[in-house]
């Protein structure tokens, strides 16, 4: 893709409206052809099976924290309400990262239990990152309820995130086996990469929409791999590593997870503009309301056409981007091809993930379960 371009000097800027662009599709939750109901059920069962395997160890690990931090961790994981009252787990996350660790150990010919320490570590890191991300982004809701900082306060949420960060390394370091040291080293490298990705994402906010300092789609892709892909790659690699897989297989699993992470972020970006608020728990057009530099917007601006210039007018305006203005912006992003480009990006990286998985010998049943998750995650609504 080319870099975003600004409008020619002296060109007329019009106030955009939905009438200036082709009509957008009405179905906000569609990201392509959905998997069959049976495939969706199979993927849900796979995730549930892995969560059930990991949950006792994950619960035991968080129970080692200060009671206040343990409650915030349990709340973030969807296990309790504020104050500690148990829930029916309807707020529990999908557990994709822990599932990848378990499945990749099984795909390497080992038991899923051999990767539980790795699965717990990556889930703790993921939870820590969510606590801090929500604070940095100012997000007040996640999974249809208050975020941890909103429920407990900013300072307590920061401290709980720090505790989870430290606990993740401790849990993995205390696991037994000949590859523990290598596993801890990989997790440490992942933590550094994740923080670099978050730094890049925050710095994007201060950069202009157009010109030589504008964020290019390829820069955004690199950020997404660091911020989202490295942890998914680590989850997959730890499963293979702790399951005794050879180095080539561990590398392929890591690469598959990184590609999956970029695809996952692309779908997140679609949901941030066109997601159903009843499913996401966030306002419609939430990323546009914040003028967040996401892949659909960057790809739309990169086209440089008349609709891209109208979109730029909205984004650069000092007026709040809300209500009808946000809806107009969403229409313009789609009219410029931003939505289609983002969906193509997700598909491309999912295919790359599949190619990585198929490049090494894996247990057929477990490999099929991993591939089943790929299509399921492309069509998620939250």
Short mmCIF file of C-alpha atoms in Angstrom, two decimals:
data_model
loop_
_atom_site.label_atom_id
_atom_site.label_comp_id
_atom_site.label_asym_id
_atom_site.label_seq_id
_atom_site.Cartn_x
_atom_site.Cartn_y
_atom_site.Cartn_z
CA UNK A 1 0.00 0.00 0.00
CA UNK A 2 1.10 3.56 -0.57
CA UNK A 3 1.52 6.09 2.20
CA UNK A 4 -1.47 8.29 3.04
CA UNK A 5 -1.60 11.48 1.04
CA UNK A 6 -3.07 14.86 1.83
CA UNK A 7 -5.42 16.85 -0.35
CA UNK A 8 -3.88 19.14 -2.98
CA UNK A 9 -3.31 22.71 -1.84
CA UNK A 10 -6.33 24.89 -2.41
CA UNK A 11 -8.70 21.99 -2.99
CA UNK A 12 -12.19 22.39 -1.63
CA UNK A 13 -13.03 20.49 1.53
CA UNK A 14 -16.65 19.56 1.92
CA UNK A 15 -18.49 18.58 5.04
CA UNK A 16 -18.85 14.81 4.57
CA UNK A 17 -22.05 12.93 4.98
CA UNK A 18 -23.27 9.43 4.28
CA UNK A 19 -24.67 10.74 0.99
CA UNK A 20 -21.22 11.62 -0.39
CA UNK A 21 -20.05 8.01 -0.39
CA UNK A 22 -21.46 4.72 -1.65
CA UNK A 23 -23.85 3.09 0.78
CA UNK A 24 -22.16 0.93 3.37
CA UNK A 25 -23.27 -2.57 4.13
CA UNK A 26 -25.72 -2.78 7.02
CA UNK A 27 -24.38 -5.93 8.69
CA UNK A 28 -21.76 -4.70 11.20
CA UNK A 29 -20.78 -8.13 12.45
CA UNK A 30 -19.87 -9.69 9.10
CA UNK A 31 -16.20 -10.40 8.42
CA UNK A 32 -16.63 -12.78 5.53
CA UNK A 33 -18.18 -16.20 5.07
CA UNK A 34 -18.89 -17.62 8.51
CA UNK A 35 -17.81 -21.15 9.47
CA UNK A 36 -20.48 -23.82 9.68
CA UNK A 37 -22.39 -24.11 12.96
CA UNK A 38 -20.69 -27.45 13.58
CA UNK A 39 -17.23 -25.91 13.13
CA UNK A 40 -18.11 -23.08 15.50
CA UNK A 41 -19.31 -25.57 18.11
CA UNK A 42 -16.13 -27.62 17.71
CA UNK A 43 -13.96 -24.52 18.19
CA UNK A 44 -15.94 -23.49 21.27
CA UNK A 45 -15.54 -26.97 22.72
CA UNK A 46 -11.81 -26.91 22.07
CA UNK A 47 -11.44 -23.60 23.89
CA UNK A 48 -13.61 -24.82 26.78
CA UNK A 49 -11.62 -28.06 27.11
CA UNK A 50 -8.35 -26.15 27.32
CA UNK A 51 -9.75 -23.62 29.81
CA UNK A 52 -10.97 -26.47 32.01
CA UNK A 53 -7.51 -28.04 31.95
CA UNK A 54 -5.67 -24.82 32.79
CA UNK A 55 -8.13 -23.15 35.20
CA UNK A 56 -7.17 -25.05 38.40
CA UNK A 57 -3.49 -24.10 38.01
CA UNK A 58 -4.37 -20.56 36.96
CA UNK A 59 -6.63 -20.19 39.99
CA UNK A 60 -3.94 -21.58 42.29
CA UNK A 61 -1.41 -19.14 40.85
CA UNK A 62 -3.58 -16.04 41.31
CA UNK A 63 -4.38 -17.27 44.83
CA UNK A 64 -0.73 -16.65 45.72
CA UNK A 65 -1.14 -12.92 45.17
CA UNK A 66 -2.04 -10.34 47.82
CA UNK A 67 -5.77 -10.89 48.46
CA UNK A 68 -6.65 -7.52 46.91
CA UNK A 69 -4.67 -8.28 43.77
CA UNK A 70 -6.05 -11.81 43.67
CA UNK A 71 -9.59 -10.42 43.66
CA UNK A 72 -8.79 -7.97 40.85
CA UNK A 73 -7.19 -10.80 38.86
CA UNK A 74 -10.24 -13.01 39.37
CA UNK A 75 -12.52 -10.12 38.37
CA UNK A 76 -10.50 -9.51 35.20
CA UNK A 77 -10.58 -13.22 34.37
CA UNK A 78 -14.36 -13.20 34.73
CA UNK A 79 -14.50 -15.40 37.82
CA UNK A 80 -16.01 -12.98 40.32
CA UNK A 81 -17.78 -9.67 40.84
CA UNK A 82 -16.32 -6.62 42.59
CA UNK A 83 -16.03 -7.68 46.21
CA UNK A 84 -15.28 -11.31 45.33
CA UNK A 85 -18.77 -12.80 44.88
CA UNK A 86 -18.52 -15.63 42.32
CA UNK A 87 -20.09 -15.36 38.85
CA UNK A 88 -21.37 -17.94 36.40
CA UNK A 89 -18.28 -17.33 34.19
CA UNK A 90 -20.29 -15.47 31.54
CA UNK A 91 -17.60 -12.77 31.62
CA UNK A 92 -14.74 -15.22 31.17
CA UNK A 93 -12.58 -14.66 28.09
CA UNK A 94 -12.06 -17.12 25.27
CA UNK A 95 -8.70 -18.28 26.61
CA UNK A 96 -7.11 -18.37 23.15
CA UNK A 97 -3.53 -18.04 24.38
CA UNK A 98 -3.76 -20.78 26.97
CA UNK A 99 -5.51 -22.98 24.42
CA UNK A 100 -2.67 -22.48 21.94
CA UNK A 101 -0.14 -23.64 24.53
CA UNK A 102 -2.13 -26.77 25.32
CA UNK A 103 -2.92 -27.61 21.70
CA UNK A 104 0.64 -27.05 20.51
CA UNK A 105 1.97 -29.38 23.20
CA UNK A 106 -0.54 -32.00 22.07
CA UNK A 107 0.34 -31.36 18.43
CA UNK A 108 3.98 -32.05 19.38
CA UNK A 109 3.03 -35.47 20.70
CA UNK A 110 2.92 -34.60 24.41
CA UNK A 111 0.05 -34.27 26.84
CA UNK A 112 -1.71 -30.96 27.19
CA UNK A 113 -0.77 -31.02 30.86
CA UNK A 114 2.92 -30.65 29.98
CA UNK A 115 2.21 -27.09 28.82
CA UNK A 116 -0.01 -25.94 31.69
CA UNK A 117 2.72 -23.84 33.31
CA UNK A 118 3.29 -22.09 29.98
CA UNK A 119 -0.45 -21.65 29.49
CA UNK A 120 -0.81 -20.08 32.94
CA UNK A 121 2.14 -17.76 32.30
CA UNK A 122 0.82 -16.43 28.98
CA UNK A 123 -2.69 -15.98 30.40
CA UNK A 124 -1.26 -13.98 33.31
CA UNK A 125 0.73 -11.82 30.89
CA UNK A 126 -2.36 -11.31 28.74
CA UNK A 127 -4.39 -10.29 31.79
CA UNK A 128 -1.68 -7.89 32.93
CA UNK A 129 -1.60 -6.31 29.47
CA UNK A 130 -5.37 -5.83 29.44
CA UNK A 131 -5.33 -4.09 32.82
CA UNK A 132 -2.67 -1.64 31.68
CA UNK A 133 -4.05 -1.22 28.13
CA UNK A 134 -7.48 -0.27 29.46
CA UNK A 135 -5.91 2.44 31.61
CA UNK A 136 -3.78 3.82 28.77
CA UNK A 137 -6.71 3.78 26.34
CA UNK A 138 -9.22 5.11 28.88
CA UNK A 139 -11.57 2.20 28.17
CA UNK A 140 -14.25 1.89 30.85
CA UNK A 141 -15.81 -1.39 29.73
CA UNK A 142 -14.55 -4.82 28.72
CA UNK A 143 -16.68 -7.91 28.16
CA UNK A 144 -19.79 -5.84 28.91
CA UNK A 145 -18.80 -4.69 32.39
CA UNK A 146 -16.48 -2.18 34.06
CA UNK A 147 -12.78 -2.57 33.46
CA UNK A 148 -10.57 -3.19 36.49
CA UNK A 149 -9.38 0.42 36.77
CA UNK A 150 -12.97 1.64 36.55
CA UNK A 151 -14.13 -0.81 39.21
CA UNK A 152 -11.18 -0.58 41.61
CA UNK A 153 -9.32 2.61 40.70
CA UNK A 154 -6.34 3.40 38.49
CA UNK A 155 -3.60 2.93 41.07
CA UNK A 156 -4.86 -0.45 42.28
CA UNK A 157 -5.26 -1.68 38.67
CA UNK A 158 -1.68 -0.67 37.80
CA UNK A 159 -0.38 -2.47 40.87
CA UNK A 160 -2.44 -5.58 40.13
CA UNK A 161 -1.05 -5.62 36.60
CA UNK A 162 2.49 -5.41 37.94
CA UNK A 163 1.78 -8.31 40.29
CA UNK A 164 0.47 -10.44 37.42
CA UNK A 165 3.53 -9.60 35.33
CA UNK A 166 5.87 -10.82 38.08
CA UNK A 167 3.74 -13.87 38.83
CA UNK A 168 3.82 -15.01 35.20
CA UNK A 169 7.60 -15.24 35.20
CA UNK A 170 7.63 -16.87 38.63
CA UNK A 171 5.13 -19.59 37.67
CA UNK A 172 7.09 -20.55 34.59
CA UNK A 173 10.46 -20.41 36.37
CA UNK A 174 9.17 -22.76 39.09
CA UNK A 175 8.03 -25.39 36.59
CA UNK A 176 10.17 -28.49 36.32
CA UNK A 177 11.71 -29.88 33.18
CA UNK A 178 14.83 -29.61 31.02
CA UNK A 179 13.44 -26.72 28.97
CA UNK A 180 12.32 -24.42 31.78
CA UNK A 181 15.21 -22.01 31.27
CA UNK A 182 14.54 -21.72 27.55
CA UNK A 183 10.84 -21.18 28.26
CA UNK A 184 11.53 -18.36 30.73
CA UNK A 185 13.92 -16.76 28.26
CA UNK A 186 11.28 -16.84 25.53
CA UNK A 187 8.64 -15.35 27.83
CA UNK A 188 11.04 -12.56 28.85
CA UNK A 189 11.75 -11.69 25.21
CA UNK A 190 8.01 -11.67 24.55
CA UNK A 191 7.37 -9.27 27.43
CA UNK A 192 9.94 -6.85 26.02
CA UNK A 193 8.40 -7.07 22.53
CA UNK A 194 4.88 -6.57 23.87
CA UNK A 195 5.92 -3.40 25.70
CA UNK A 196 7.65 -2.09 22.56
CA UNK A 197 4.48 -2.71 20.60
CA UNK A 198 2.39 -0.84 23.14
CA UNK A 199 4.86 2.05 23.04
CA UNK A 200 4.57 2.22 19.26
CA UNK A 201 0.78 2.20 19.48
CA UNK A 202 0.80 5.09 21.95
CA UNK A 203 3.28 7.09 19.88
CA UNK A 204 1.06 6.68 16.81
CA UNK A 205 -1.52 8.88 18.56
CA UNK A 206 0.75 11.93 18.35
CA UNK A 207 1.60 11.48 14.67
CA UNK A 208 -0.34 13.25 11.88
CA UNK A 209 -2.83 11.55 9.59
CA UNK A 210 -0.97 12.52 6.42
CA UNK A 211 2.46 13.61 5.21
CA UNK A 212 5.93 12.12 5.73
CA UNK A 213 5.33 11.58 9.47
CA UNK A 214 2.02 9.76 8.99
CA UNK A 215 1.64 6.19 10.22
CA UNK A 216 1.88 3.82 7.26
CA UNK A 217 -0.10 0.56 7.10
CA UNK A 218 3.13 -1.45 7.15
CA UNK A 219 4.19 0.32 10.36
CA UNK A 220 0.85 -0.53 11.90
CA UNK A 221 1.29 -4.17 10.87
CA UNK A 222 4.69 -4.28 12.58
CA UNK A 223 3.17 -2.77 15.73
CA UNK A 224 0.36 -5.35 15.69
CA UNK A 225 2.86 -8.20 15.51
CA UNK A 226 4.70 -6.84 18.54
CA UNK A 227 1.65 -5.90 20.60
CA UNK A 228 -0.59 -8.88 19.77
CA UNK A 229 1.35 -11.39 17.69
CA UNK A 230 4.36 -11.97 19.92
CA UNK A 231 2.28 -13.21 22.86
CA UNK A 232 0.26 -15.54 20.65
CA UNK A 233 3.50 -16.75 19.10
CA UNK A 234 4.97 -17.26 22.57
CA UNK A 235 1.90 -19.22 23.67
CA UNK A 236 2.22 -21.57 20.71
CA UNK A 237 5.99 -21.87 21.02
CA UNK A 238 5.85 -22.59 24.76
CA UNK A 239 3.43 -25.42 24.06
CA UNK A 240 5.83 -26.95 21.57
CA UNK A 241 8.89 -26.24 23.71
CA UNK A 242 7.45 -27.72 26.92
CA UNK A 243 6.00 -30.60 24.88
CA UNK A 244 9.46 -31.57 23.66
CA UNK A 245 9.13 -30.46 20.03
CA UNK A 246 12.32 -29.96 17.98
CA UNK A 247 13.62 -26.44 17.41
CA UNK A 248 12.25 -26.21 13.86
CA UNK A 249 8.75 -27.05 15.03
CA UNK A 250 8.91 -24.54 17.89
CA UNK A 251 9.97 -21.84 15.41
CA UNK A 252 7.11 -22.70 13.04
CA UNK A 253 4.59 -22.61 15.90
CA UNK A 254 5.91 -19.22 16.99
CA UNK A 255 5.55 -17.85 13.45
CA UNK A 256 2.04 -19.25 13.15
CA UNK A 257 1.06 -17.50 16.37
CA UNK A 258 2.55 -14.21 15.21
CA UNK A 259 0.55 -14.32 11.98
CA UNK A 260 -2.55 -15.21 13.98
CA UNK A 261 -1.90 -12.16 16.17
CA UNK A 262 -1.85 -9.77 13.21
CA UNK A 263 -5.08 -11.32 11.92
CA UNK A 264 -6.60 -11.08 15.40
CA UNK A 265 -5.70 -7.37 15.60
CA UNK A 266 -7.22 -6.78 12.17
CA UNK A 267 -10.52 -8.27 13.32
CA UNK A 268 -10.28 -6.16 16.50
CA UNK A 269 -9.97 -3.10 14.28
CA UNK A 270 -13.07 -4.08 12.32
CA UNK A 271 -15.02 -4.54 15.54
CA UNK A 272 -13.74 -1.19 16.80
CA UNK A 273 -15.65 0.52 13.99
CA UNK A 274 -18.44 -1.83 12.92
CA UNK A 275 -18.85 -4.12 15.94
CA UNK A 276 -22.21 -4.60 17.62
CA UNK A 277 -22.19 -2.71 20.95
CA UNK A 278 -24.34 -5.42 22.51
CA UNK A 279 -21.56 -7.91 21.83
CA UNK A 280 -18.45 -5.76 22.27
CA UNK A 281 -19.72 -3.78 25.25
CA UNK A 282 -18.31 -0.62 23.68
CA UNK A 283 -20.04 2.26 21.85
CA UNK A 284 -20.62 1.89 18.13
CA UNK A 285 -17.70 3.36 16.16
CA UNK A 286 -15.66 3.37 19.38
CA UNK A 287 -12.25 3.58 17.67
CA UNK A 288 -13.43 6.42 15.46
CA UNK A 289 -14.74 8.32 18.48
CA UNK A 290 -11.20 8.24 19.86
CA UNK A 291 -9.65 8.97 16.44
CA UNK A 292 -7.54 5.86 16.93
CA UNK A 293 -5.12 5.06 14.11
CA UNK A 294 -6.32 1.59 13.17
CA UNK A 295 -5.71 -0.41 10.01
CA UNK A 296 -9.07 0.33 8.30
CA UNK A 297 -8.57 4.10 8.65
CA UNK A 298 -4.91 4.03 7.60
CA UNK A 299 -5.71 1.86 4.58
CA UNK A 300 -8.59 4.18 3.64
CA UNK A 301 -6.44 7.30 3.83
CA UNK A 302 -3.70 5.60 1.80
CA UNK A 303 -5.99 5.55 -1.25
CA UNK A 304 -5.75 9.35 -1.53
CA UNK A 305 -9.04 9.77 -3.44
CA UNK A 306 -11.92 12.15 -2.93
CA UNK A 307 -13.49 10.07 -0.15
CA UNK A 308 -10.11 9.81 1.58
CA UNK A 309 -9.85 13.60 1.57
CA UNK A 310 -13.37 13.90 3.02
CA UNK A 311 -12.40 11.41 5.71
CA UNK A 312 -9.27 13.44 6.47
CA UNK A 313 -11.43 16.54 6.89
CA UNK A 314 -13.44 14.77 9.58
CA UNK A 315 -10.38 13.36 11.34
CA UNK A 316 -8.57 16.70 11.38
CA UNK A 317 -11.62 18.68 12.51
CA UNK A 318 -11.54 20.07 16.08
CA UNK A 319 -15.20 19.08 16.44
CA UNK A 320 -15.96 15.87 18.37
CA UNK A 321 -16.22 12.86 16.10
CA UNK A 322 -19.49 11.51 17.44
CA UNK A 323 -23.05 10.77 16.40
CA UNK A 324 -23.67 11.43 12.72
CA UNK A 325 -20.08 12.54 12.15
CA UNK A 326 -18.75 9.19 13.38
CA UNK A 327 -21.26 7.36 11.19
CA UNK A 328 -20.17 9.45 8.19
CA UNK A 329 -16.54 8.60 8.92
CA UNK A 330 -17.35 4.89 9.04
CA UNK A 331 -19.13 5.15 5.69
CA UNK A 332 -16.13 6.94 4.18
CA UNK A 333 -13.66 4.39 5.54
CA UNK A 334 -15.64 1.65 3.86
CA UNK A 335 -16.08 3.64 0.65
CA UNK A 336 -12.28 3.99 0.44
CA UNK A 337 -11.87 0.23 0.81
CA UNK A 338 -10.56 0.32 4.38
CA UNK A 339 -12.90 -2.37 5.59
CA UNK A 340 -12.17 -4.67 2.65
CA UNK A 341 -8.42 -4.12 2.99
CA UNK A 342 -8.53 -5.01 6.68
CA UNK A 343 -10.50 -8.18 6.03
CA UNK A 344 -8.01 -9.10 3.32
CA UNK A 345 -5.20 -8.48 5.80
CA UNK A 346 -6.80 -10.86 8.29
CA UNK A 347 -7.30 -13.57 5.67
CA UNK A 348 -3.74 -13.21 4.40
CA UNK A 349 -2.22 -13.69 7.83
CA UNK A 350 -4.51 -16.59 8.68
CA UNK A 351 -3.36 -18.33 5.51
CA UNK A 352 0.25 -17.63 6.48
CA UNK A 353 -0.45 -19.15 9.91
CA UNK A 354 -1.88 -22.26 8.26
CA UNK A 355 1.17 -22.53 6.01
CA UNK A 356 3.46 -22.41 9.07
CA UNK A 357 1.50 -25.17 10.78
CA UNK A 358 1.59 -27.35 7.68
CA UNK A 359 5.33 -26.90 7.23
CA UNK A 360 6.21 -29.17 10.15
CA UNK A 361 5.01 -32.60 11.31
CA UNK A 362 2.23 -32.25 13.89
CA UNK A 363 -0.24 -34.68 15.40
CA UNK A 364 -3.14 -34.56 12.91
CA UNK A 365 -6.00 -34.26 15.39
CA UNK A 366 -4.41 -31.44 17.39
CA UNK A 367 -3.31 -29.63 14.23
CA UNK A 368 -6.89 -29.80 12.99
CA UNK A 369 -8.12 -28.33 16.26
CA UNK A 370 -5.67 -25.44 15.95
CA UNK A 371 -6.72 -24.76 12.37
CA UNK A 372 -10.34 -24.94 13.46
CA UNK A 373 -9.71 -22.07 15.85
CA UNK A 374 -8.30 -19.88 13.06
CA UNK A 375 -11.52 -19.65 11.08
CA UNK A 376 -13.61 -19.33 14.22
CA UNK A 377 -11.59 -16.33 15.44
CA UNK A 378 -11.92 -14.53 12.11
CA UNK A 379 -15.68 -14.41 12.61
CA UNK A 380 -15.77 -13.51 16.28
CA UNK A 381 -18.00 -10.64 17.39
CA UNK A 382 -16.15 -9.70 20.58
#
